[in-house]
Amino acid sequence: MIWLGIDTANTPLSVAIVKDGVLLVEENSGMAINHSLRAMPAIEELLTKAELKPSDIDAIAVSEGPGSYTGVRIGVTIAKTLAWTLDKPLVGISSLRALAMDALFFDGLICPIVDARRGNVYAGVYRYDNGKLISIYEDGHYSLEDIMKFLEQDDNQVLFVGKDTVMHEGEISERLGQQAVIAPLHFNLPRASALIHAAIQSEQESDVHTFVPQYRRIAEAEANWLKGQGKDKSRE
Amino acid sequence: MKKDMYILGIETSCDETAASIVKNGTEIISNVVASQIVSQKRFGGVVPEIASRHHVEQITLVIEEALLDAGMKPADLDAVAVTEGPGLVGALLIGINAAKAFAFANSLPIIGVHHIAGHIYANELMQRMEFPLLALIVSGGHTELVLMGAHGSFKLIGETRDDAAGEAYDKVARVLGLPYPGGPEIDKLAAGSDAEIKFPRAWLEPGSYDFSFSGLKSSVINYKHNLDQRGEEINPAHVAAGFQASVVEVLTTKALRAAKEYNVKQVIAAGGVAANRGLRASLEKAFQEKGIPFYVPPISLCTDNAAMIAAAGSAMFTEGVRGTLAMNGKPGMPLISWNTEK
Ligand SMILES: [Zn+2]
């Protein structure tokens, strides 16, 4: 069973190939290079390194967001087009869950964070339980304040993961003090191999044609339009 | 016997998700377009983020339908042609990345096509192009006069200095309180009008083939404003007729002068606004009088579609033009000749 994993949901790029439970090759990059320039060439290089052809791929795991709208769409478009034309299953995994996967054995809460500007973050809160990562605060677009309030009610230590954590480190330690643990740098890039591991665990195949990113946020124009219609769903 | 060539075209530069298969660059085998007009109508124009979200929902369905309609498999294709630019970057990226993934999975070459080259090559799907040829491209994003000496050889001789013709139509339609998209609405109103308000024509300096429509748009706004101040109602049909008359006269006159100066064998119109009945009628009459062959593709090939991208892609493929898996969206891509010999 050969898996291809793709994560372009935010600035980092990660692509990996796992064969029969073994990670063959992986590329992880935190460089700010447009995903349209790098993603497909990286996938081609990876298959060459693994001595495989596109038709050897048995399943595809992709980071479905949340994150940069354009970034998520590039990975999802590549993944769903490959899955459709190769007629192989596709599994979407939350970009935040993928980040939290790196911290699997942390004994406490795990909070993956991606900066969303203006004091907002894409975040979720997870807990490692019986070999599985359980979501205890739903992935979403929140103010950092919302996340802090939720975490303050808990006595457990919280491990923050994601490269954007440093941007909010001041506020986090001010609010949570000793309760907060900042992940070491090598935990902070999403890894496509972790995505594949989560996909194998999830056993939930997606419908390829209707598969879309989980933006976790309504488009601004749509929010304004709904407001004009008297239905404020901007926090959907 | 020469083998037939089948090119899959993909177009997502604005608000249409489209895929098409074209045989030998001239024959449409399938042509699928998923339009977002119904969704975008709410916003009174195309919202880039909404357009990109729709493209992701539609892209594999549209490509699959193009293959099913044609009764073909990926292995039957020779190459994949996709709009590389210009357009909305987020929208372009969906078509480009789907095209790259599809081409890679099926070991096909990929070709990046300029959207305007596509509009021009829509004519190859109707009759063969003859050179030298003058193309008038009028759409929501473009107003250009392009001279072609041969396949793949483009010389821009005139373009808009401000608004595109289609943009002016949409803005004036908004002033008149007409629904989006405004072009067809104004065309309809103008056709039924018994009088027209006289608005200025922007000829620019003598000899120039450039266009300008922002002054015309402002005079329409001022006209309405003046009547509003006096508490008078405007007659939308008269305004629509006057606005359209100004646009059509400038476009027709400049195209005609260019056709004569460059002694062209053929004039073609392309782009969404080329579907406008008033403009079509005026161009047809003017060129018929001068005995210059003039063609406009049917409306379905004037508005954005992927058959035109496949047609241009076929001409490029024949010339050996190839793209790479590192293809990026180019929102401001210039129209560059792929044939630089002529
Ligand atoms: Zn167009």
Tab-separated table of N, CA and C in Angstrom, chain A residues 133-195:
chain	number	residue	atom	x	y	z
A	133	LEU	N	-5.526	10.829	18.741
A	133	LEU	CA	-5.558	12.261	19.018
A	133	LEU	C	-7.024	12.703	19.033
A	134	ILE	N	-7.492	13.140	20.195
A	134	ILE	CA	-8.901	13.514	20.348
A	134	ILE	C	-9.030	15.040	20.296
A	135	SER	N	-9.944	15.530	19.500
A	135	SER	CA	-10.180	16.976	19.442
A	135	SER	C	-11.104	17.369	20.593
A	136	ILE	N	-10.658	18.316	21.422
A	136	ILE	CA	-11.532	18.722	22.532
A	136	ILE	C	-11.992	20.168	22.394
A	137	TYR	N	-11.430	20.896	21.452
A	137	TYR	CA	-11.928	22.233	21.143
A	137	TYR	C	-11.840	22.325	19.636
A	138	GLU	N	-12.975	22.419	18.976
A	138	GLU	CA	-13.063	22.260	17.532
A	138	GLU	C	-12.140	23.202	16.758
A	139	ASP	N	-11.512	22.671	15.708
A	139	ASP	CA	-10.705	23.509	14.808
A	139	ASP	C	-11.546	24.683	14.322
A	140	GLY	N	-10.944	25.848	14.314
A	140	GLY	CA	-11.713	26.989	13.827
A	140	GLY	C	-10.886	28.243	13.737
A	141	HIS	N	-11.571	29.307	13.366
A	141	HIS	CA	-10.965	30.640	13.267
A	141	HIS	C	-11.406	31.393	14.517
A	142	TYR	N	-10.475	31.648	15.416
A	142	TYR	CA	-10.811	32.253	16.700
A	142	TYR	C	-9.932	33.475	16.968
A	143	SER	N	-10.367	34.309	17.909
A	143	SER	CA	-9.433	35.304	18.426
A	143	SER	C	-8.542	34.536	19.404
A	144	LEU	N	-7.297	34.976	19.546
A	144	LEU	CA	-6.396	34.292	20.471
A	144	LEU	C	-7.017	34.303	21.877
A	145	GLU	N	-7.752	35.358	22.160
A	145	GLU	CA	-8.446	35.534	23.437
A	145	GLU	C	-9.404	34.349	23.725
A	146	ASP	N	-10.171	33.952	22.706
A	146	ASP	CA	-11.102	32.815	22.869
A	146	ASP	C	-10.351	31.558	23.316
A	147	ILE	N	-9.222	31.314	22.658
A	147	ILE	CA	-8.433	30.116	22.949
A	147	ILE	C	-7.852	30.202	24.372
A	148	MET	N	-7.350	31.387	24.734
A	148	MET	CA	-6.762	31.568	26.070
A	148	MET	C	-7.797	31.313	27.152
A	149	LYS	N	-8.999	31.847	26.956
A	149	LYS	CA	-10.079	31.671	27.940
A	149	LYS	C	-10.381	30.183	28.142
A	150	PHE	N	-10.445	29.461	27.034
A	150	PHE	CA	-10.739	28.033	27.125
A	150	PHE	C	-9.636	27.302	27.881
A	151	LEU	N	-8.389	27.622	27.553
A	151	LEU	CA	-7.257	26.912	28.158
A	151	LEU	C	-7.081	27.266	29.628
A	152	GLU	N	-7.430	28.506	30.006
A	152	GLU	CA	-7.289	28.946	31.401
A	152	GLU	C	-8.161	28.126	32.357
A	153	GLN	N	-9.277	27.586	31.816
A	153	GLN	CA	-10.169	26.800	32.666
A	153	GLN	C	-9.606	25.422	32.971
A	154	ASP	N	-8.533	25.053	32.276
A	154	ASP	CA	-7.997	23.698	32.420
A	154	ASP	C	-6.705	23.745	33.241
A	155	ASP	N	-6.458	22.682	34.028
A	155	ASP	CA	-5.254	22.655	34.868
A	155	ASP	C	-4.060	22.031	34.153
A	156	ASN	N	-4.351	21.303	33.065
A	156	ASN	CA	-3.277	20.603	32.364
A	156	ASN	C	-2.312	21.567	31.686
A	157	GLN	N	-1.118	21.090	31.483
A	157	GLN	CA	-0.158	21.851	30.694
A	157	GLN	C	-0.611	21.854	29.239
A	158	VAL	N	-0.241	22.913	28.530
A	158	VAL	CA	-0.627	23.033	27.122
A	158	VAL	C	0.620	23.182	26.274
A	159	LEU	N	0.771	22.297	25.293
A	159	LEU	CA	1.893	22.404	24.360
A	159	LEU	C	1.414	23.128	23.097
A	160	PHE	N	2.060	24.254	22.800
A	160	PHE	CA	1.711	24.998	21.595
A	160	PHE	C	2.626	24.573	20.461
A	161	VAL	N	2.024	24.187	19.325
A	161	VAL	CA	2.830	23.791	18.155
A	161	VAL	C	2.461	24.640	16.943
A	162	GLY	N	3.390	24.740	16.034
A	162	GLY	CA	3.189	25.534	14.813
A	162	GLY	C	4.189	26.665	14.790
A	163	LYS	N	4.696	26.978	13.582
A	163	LYS	CA	5.757	27.968	13.496
A	163	LYS	C	5.280	29.380	13.850
A	164	ASP	N	3.960	29.618	13.817
A	164	ASP	CA	3.452	30.955	14.140
A	164	ASP	C	3.329	31.181	15.654
A	165	THR	N	3.580	30.120	16.451
A	165	THR	CA	3.478	30.252	17.908
A	165	THR	C	4.335	31.405	18.415
A	166	VAL	N	5.542	31.550	17.822
A	166	VAL	CA	6.469	32.596	18.296
A	166	VAL	C	5.845	33.985	18.236
A	167	MET	N	4.950	34.203	17.238
A	167	MET	CA	4.316	35.520	17.101
A	167	MET	C	3.426	35.842	18.300
A	168	HIS	N	2.939	34.807	18.962
A	168	HIS	CA	1.986	35.011	20.057
A	168	HIS	C	2.544	34.576	21.408
A	169	GLU	N	3.856	34.271	21.423
A	169	GLU	CA	4.471	33.725	22.629
A	169	GLU	C	4.291	34.652	23.829
A	170	GLY	N	4.421	35.965	23.595
A	170	GLY	CA	4.297	36.934	24.684
A	170	GLY	C	2.945	36.844	25.367
A	171	GLU	N	1.888	36.904	24.554
A	171	GLU	CA	0.547	36.866	25.126
A	171	GLU	C	0.254	35.516	25.783
A	172	ILE	N	0.754	34.445	25.158
A	172	ILE	CA	0.512	33.106	25.697
A	172	ILE	C	1.135	32.960	27.092
A	173	SER	N	2.412	33.366	27.241
A	173	SER	CA	3.046	33.156	28.550
A	173	SER	C	2.489	34.128	29.595
A	174	GLU	N	2.050	35.292	29.154
A	174	GLU	CA	1.428	36.241	30.075
A	174	GLU	C	0.131	35.679	30.657
A	175	ARG	N	-0.641	35.014	29.776
A	175	ARG	CA	-1.932	34.490	30.216
A	175	ARG	C	-1.802	33.152	30.931
A	176	LEU	N	-0.924	32.282	30.437
A	176	LEU	CA	-0.894	30.919	30.963
A	176	LEU	C	0.315	30.611	31.849
A	177	GLY	N	1.326	31.483	31.809
A	177	GLY	CA	2.505	31.272	32.658
A	177	GLY	C	3.107	29.894	32.471
A	178	GLN	N	3.334	29.189	33.620
A	178	GLN	CA	3.975	27.868	33.608
A	178	GLN	C	3.141	26.798	32.922
A	179	GLN	N	1.847	27.089	32.747
A	179	GLN	CA	0.955	26.102	32.114
A	179	GLN	C	1.307	25.912	30.626
A	180	ALA	N	1.902	26.939	30.040
A	180	ALA	CA	2.207	26.883	28.608
A	180	ALA	C	3.580	26.293	28.335
A	181	VAL	N	3.658	25.422	27.354
A	181	VAL	CA	4.931	24.863	26.895
A	181	VAL	C	5.026	25.154	25.403
A	182	ILE	N	6.151	25.738	24.993
A	182	ILE	CA	6.320	26.038	23.574
A	182	ILE	C	7.110	24.902	22.933
A	183	ALA	N	6.599	24.358	21.839
A	183	ALA	CA	7.235	23.200	21.188
A	183	ALA	C	8.596	23.571	20.629
A	184	PRO	N	9.522	22.598	20.600
A	184	PRO	CA	10.812	22.850	19.953
A	184	PRO	C	10.620	23.010	18.450
A	185	LEU	N	11.589	23.628	17.815
A	185	LEU	CA	11.408	24.028	16.416
A	185	LEU	C	11.093	22.881	15.466
A	186	HIS	N	11.632	21.691	15.748
A	186	HIS	CA	11.400	20.599	14.801
A	186	HIS	C	9.985	20.024	14.872
A	187	PHE	N	9.171	20.520	15.815
A	187	PHE	CA	7.771	20.097	15.870
A	187	PHE	C	6.890	21.039	15.036
A	188	ASN	N	7.484	22.136	14.555
A	188	ASN	CA	6.642	23.235	14.092
A	188	ASN	C	6.284	23.258	12.612
A	189	LEU	N	6.815	22.316	11.847
A	189	LEU	CA	6.385	22.224	10.451
A	189	LEU	C	5.433	21.044	10.330
A	190	PRO	N	4.355	21.206	9.570
A	190	PRO	CA	3.479	20.049	9.353
A	190	PRO	C	4.245	18.997	8.565
A	191	ARG	N	4.027	17.726	8.873
A	191	ARG	CA	4.722	16.665	8.142
A	191	ARG	C	3.710	15.791	7.420
A	192	ALA	N	3.923	15.643	6.123
A	192	ALA	CA	2.982	14.864	5.315
A	192	ALA	C	2.924	13.412	5.776
A	193	SER	N	4.032	12.918	6.391
A	193	SER	CA	4.009	11.538	6.896
A	193	SER	C	3.038	11.420	8.082
A	194	ALA	N	2.965	12.489	8.903
A	194	ALA	CA	1.996	12.499	10.015
A	194	ALA	C	0.575	12.530	9.466
A	195	LEU	N	0.425	13.268	8.376
A	195	LEU	CA	-0.875	13.355	7.698
A	195	LEU	C	-1.306	11.962	7.220
